[in-house]
C-alpha atoms as a printed R data frame, in Angstrom:
    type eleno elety resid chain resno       x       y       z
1   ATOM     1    CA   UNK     A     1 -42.034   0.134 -10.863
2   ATOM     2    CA   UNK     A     2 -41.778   0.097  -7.222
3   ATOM     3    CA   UNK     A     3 -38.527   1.720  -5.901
4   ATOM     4    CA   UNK     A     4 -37.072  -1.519  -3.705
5   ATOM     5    CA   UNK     A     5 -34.869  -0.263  -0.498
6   ATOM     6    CA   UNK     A     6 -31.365  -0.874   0.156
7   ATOM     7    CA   UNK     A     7 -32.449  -3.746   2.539
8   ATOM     8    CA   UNK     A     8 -34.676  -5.235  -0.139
9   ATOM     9    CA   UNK     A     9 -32.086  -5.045  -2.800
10  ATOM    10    CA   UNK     A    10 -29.507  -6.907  -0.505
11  ATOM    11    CA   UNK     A    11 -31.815  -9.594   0.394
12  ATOM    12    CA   UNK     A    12 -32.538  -9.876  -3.611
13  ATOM    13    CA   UNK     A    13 -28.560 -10.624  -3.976
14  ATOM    14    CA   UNK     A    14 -28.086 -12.971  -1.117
15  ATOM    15    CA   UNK     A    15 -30.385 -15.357  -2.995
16  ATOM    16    CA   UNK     A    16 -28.318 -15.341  -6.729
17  ATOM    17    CA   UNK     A    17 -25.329 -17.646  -7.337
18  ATOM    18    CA   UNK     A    18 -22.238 -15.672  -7.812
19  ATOM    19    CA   UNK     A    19 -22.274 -16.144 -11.741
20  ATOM    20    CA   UNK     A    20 -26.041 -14.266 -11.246
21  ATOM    21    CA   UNK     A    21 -24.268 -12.031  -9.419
22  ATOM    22    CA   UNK     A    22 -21.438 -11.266 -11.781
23  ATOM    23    CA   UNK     A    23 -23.578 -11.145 -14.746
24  ATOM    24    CA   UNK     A    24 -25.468  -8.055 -12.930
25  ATOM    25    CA   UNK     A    25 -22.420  -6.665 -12.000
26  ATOM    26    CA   UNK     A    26 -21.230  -7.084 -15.882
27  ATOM    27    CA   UNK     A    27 -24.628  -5.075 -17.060
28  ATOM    28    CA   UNK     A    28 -24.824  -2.570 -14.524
29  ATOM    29    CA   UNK     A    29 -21.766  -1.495 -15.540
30  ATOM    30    CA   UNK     A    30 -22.469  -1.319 -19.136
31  ATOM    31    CA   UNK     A    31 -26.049   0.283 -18.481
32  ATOM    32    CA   UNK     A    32 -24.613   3.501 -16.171
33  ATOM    33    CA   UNK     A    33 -21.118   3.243 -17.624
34  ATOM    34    CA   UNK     A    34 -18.905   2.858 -14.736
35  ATOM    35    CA   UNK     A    35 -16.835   0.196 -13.260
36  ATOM    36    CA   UNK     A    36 -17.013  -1.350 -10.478
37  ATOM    37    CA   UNK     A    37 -14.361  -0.674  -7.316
38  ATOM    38    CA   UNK     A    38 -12.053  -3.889  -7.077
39  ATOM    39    CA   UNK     A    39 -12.870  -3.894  -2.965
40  ATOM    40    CA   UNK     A    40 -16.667  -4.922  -4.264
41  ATOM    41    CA   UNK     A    41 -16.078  -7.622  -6.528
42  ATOM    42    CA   UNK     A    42 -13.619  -9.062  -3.679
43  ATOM    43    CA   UNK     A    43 -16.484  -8.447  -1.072
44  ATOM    44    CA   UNK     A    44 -19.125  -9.747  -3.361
45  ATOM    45    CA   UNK     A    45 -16.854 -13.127  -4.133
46  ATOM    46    CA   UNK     A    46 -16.031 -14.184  -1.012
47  ATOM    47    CA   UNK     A    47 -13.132 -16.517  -0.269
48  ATOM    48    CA   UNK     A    48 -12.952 -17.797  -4.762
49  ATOM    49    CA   UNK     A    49 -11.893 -14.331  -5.343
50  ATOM    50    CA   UNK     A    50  -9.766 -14.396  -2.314
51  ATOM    51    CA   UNK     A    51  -7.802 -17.324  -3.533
52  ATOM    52    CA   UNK     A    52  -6.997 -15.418  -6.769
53  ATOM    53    CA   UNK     A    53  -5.527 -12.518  -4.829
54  ATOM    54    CA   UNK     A    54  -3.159 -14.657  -3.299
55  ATOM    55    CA   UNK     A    55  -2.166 -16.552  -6.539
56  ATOM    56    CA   UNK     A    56  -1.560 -12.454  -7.903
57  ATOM    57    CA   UNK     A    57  -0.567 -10.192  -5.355
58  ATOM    58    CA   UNK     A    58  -0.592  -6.170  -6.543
59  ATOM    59    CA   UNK     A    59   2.456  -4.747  -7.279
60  ATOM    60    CA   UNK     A    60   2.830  -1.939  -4.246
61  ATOM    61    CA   UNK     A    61   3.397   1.536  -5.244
62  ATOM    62    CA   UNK     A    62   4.327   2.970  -2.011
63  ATOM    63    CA   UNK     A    63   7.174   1.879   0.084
64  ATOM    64    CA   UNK     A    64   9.220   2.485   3.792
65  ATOM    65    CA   UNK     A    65  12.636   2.747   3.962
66  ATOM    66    CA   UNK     A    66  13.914   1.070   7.185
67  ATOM    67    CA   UNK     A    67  17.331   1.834   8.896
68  ATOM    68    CA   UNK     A    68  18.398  -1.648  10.067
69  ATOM    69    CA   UNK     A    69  21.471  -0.768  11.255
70  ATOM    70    CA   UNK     A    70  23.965   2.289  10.855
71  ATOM    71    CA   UNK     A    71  26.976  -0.020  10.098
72  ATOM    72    CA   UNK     A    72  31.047   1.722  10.826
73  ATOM    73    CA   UNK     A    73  30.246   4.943   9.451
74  ATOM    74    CA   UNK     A    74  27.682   6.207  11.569
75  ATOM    75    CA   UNK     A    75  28.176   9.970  10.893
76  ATOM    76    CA   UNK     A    76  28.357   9.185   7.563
77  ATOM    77    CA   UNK     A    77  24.476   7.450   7.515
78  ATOM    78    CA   UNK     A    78  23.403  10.123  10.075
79  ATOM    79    CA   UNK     A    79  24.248  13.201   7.071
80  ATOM    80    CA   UNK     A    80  22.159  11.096   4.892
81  ATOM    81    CA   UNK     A    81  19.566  10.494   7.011
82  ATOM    82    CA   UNK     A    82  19.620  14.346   7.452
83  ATOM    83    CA   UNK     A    83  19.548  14.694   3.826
84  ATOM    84    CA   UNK     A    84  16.660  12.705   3.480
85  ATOM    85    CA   UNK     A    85  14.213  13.367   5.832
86  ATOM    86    CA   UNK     A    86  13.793  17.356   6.021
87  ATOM    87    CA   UNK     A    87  13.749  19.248   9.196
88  ATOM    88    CA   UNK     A    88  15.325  17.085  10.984
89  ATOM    89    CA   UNK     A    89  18.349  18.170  13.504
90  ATOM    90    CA   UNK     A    90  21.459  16.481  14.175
91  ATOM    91    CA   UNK     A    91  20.339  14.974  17.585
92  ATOM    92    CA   UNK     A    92  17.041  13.775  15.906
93  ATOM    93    CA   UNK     A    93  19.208  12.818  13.095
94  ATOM    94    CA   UNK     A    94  21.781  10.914  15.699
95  ATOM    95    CA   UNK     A    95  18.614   9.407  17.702
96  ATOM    96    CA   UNK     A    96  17.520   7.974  15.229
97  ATOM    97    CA   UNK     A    97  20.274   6.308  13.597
98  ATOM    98    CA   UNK     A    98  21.234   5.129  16.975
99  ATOM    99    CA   UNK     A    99  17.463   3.803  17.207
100 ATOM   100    CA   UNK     A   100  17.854   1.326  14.623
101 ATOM   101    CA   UNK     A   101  16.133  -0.670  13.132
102 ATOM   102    CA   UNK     A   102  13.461   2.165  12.364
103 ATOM   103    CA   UNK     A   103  11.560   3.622   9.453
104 ATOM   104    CA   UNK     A   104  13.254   6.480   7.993
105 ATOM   105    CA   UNK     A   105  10.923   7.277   4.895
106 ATOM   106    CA   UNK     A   106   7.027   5.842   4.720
107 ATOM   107    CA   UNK     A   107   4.669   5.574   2.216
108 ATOM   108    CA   UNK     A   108   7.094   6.946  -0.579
109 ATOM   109    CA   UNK     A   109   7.117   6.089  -4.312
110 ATOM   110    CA   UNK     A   110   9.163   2.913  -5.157
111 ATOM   111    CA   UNK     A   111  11.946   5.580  -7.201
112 ATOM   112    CA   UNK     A   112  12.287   7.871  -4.295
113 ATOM   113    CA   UNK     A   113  12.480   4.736  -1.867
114 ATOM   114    CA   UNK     A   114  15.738   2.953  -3.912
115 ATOM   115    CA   UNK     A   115  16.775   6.512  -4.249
116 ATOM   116    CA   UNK     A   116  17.088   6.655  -0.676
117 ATOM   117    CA   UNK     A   117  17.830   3.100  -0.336
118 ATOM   118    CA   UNK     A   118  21.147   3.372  -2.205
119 ATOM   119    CA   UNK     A   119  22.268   7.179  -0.741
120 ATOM   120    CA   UNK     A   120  22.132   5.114   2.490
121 ATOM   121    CA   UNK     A   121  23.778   2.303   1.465
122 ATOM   122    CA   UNK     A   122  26.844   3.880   0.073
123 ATOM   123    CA   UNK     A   123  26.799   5.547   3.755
124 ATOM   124    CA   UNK     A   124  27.641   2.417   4.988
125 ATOM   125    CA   UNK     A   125  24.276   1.568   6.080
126 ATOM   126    CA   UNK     A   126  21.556  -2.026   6.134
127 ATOM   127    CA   UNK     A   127  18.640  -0.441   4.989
128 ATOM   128    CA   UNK     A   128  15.468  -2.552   3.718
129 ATOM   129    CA   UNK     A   129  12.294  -1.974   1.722
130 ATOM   130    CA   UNK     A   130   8.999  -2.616   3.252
């Protein structure tokens, strides 16, 4: 058998119909016994499988915790804030509150992020979950 190039193998696809296309899919997976990345099937699919993403959006596992306003007890919020994010000074801590609205946490896991959420809260604080 003659070993077909990348560019001959995409041409190959461009001409099947997307159940072709997802029947391949279906046995190359069971022939090499992998699965294929969710990025693929939405890039192979085109706007159908787009539509479907919409109807079922993921459930996010990382989260930003956003100061959106320090509220009456501003030194409380700014010891929190201190508490939370590490290495950071009293003026930083001050600057920041004072800088609201602004992320204080990013890309943390949902647990940490109501952790924080709440610590804030209690401070006196509008925080929100992004």
């Amino acid at each position: 058998m003659a070993k077909l190039s990348t560019d001959e193998l995409l041409e190959a696809f461009k001409d099947l119909t997307l159940i072709e296309l997802s029947e391949f899919v279906k046995k190359f997976e069971e022939t090499f016994d992998v699965t294929a990345a969710a990025p693929v099937a939405v890039a192979a699919a085109g706007p159908a499988a787009g539509a479907a993403a919409a109807e079922a959006p993921e459930e996010k596992d990382e989260f930003n915790v956003v100061l959106e306003a320090a509220g009456d007890k501003k030194i409380q919020v700014i010891k929190v804030v201190r508490e939370l994010v590490s290495g950071l000074g009293l003026k930083e801590a001050k600057d920041l509150v004072e800088s609201a609205p602004k992320p204080i946490l990013e890309g943390v896991a949902k647990d940490a992020a109501d952790a924080a959420k709440t610590k804030l809260e209690e401070a006196g604080a509008k925080v929100s979950l992004t």
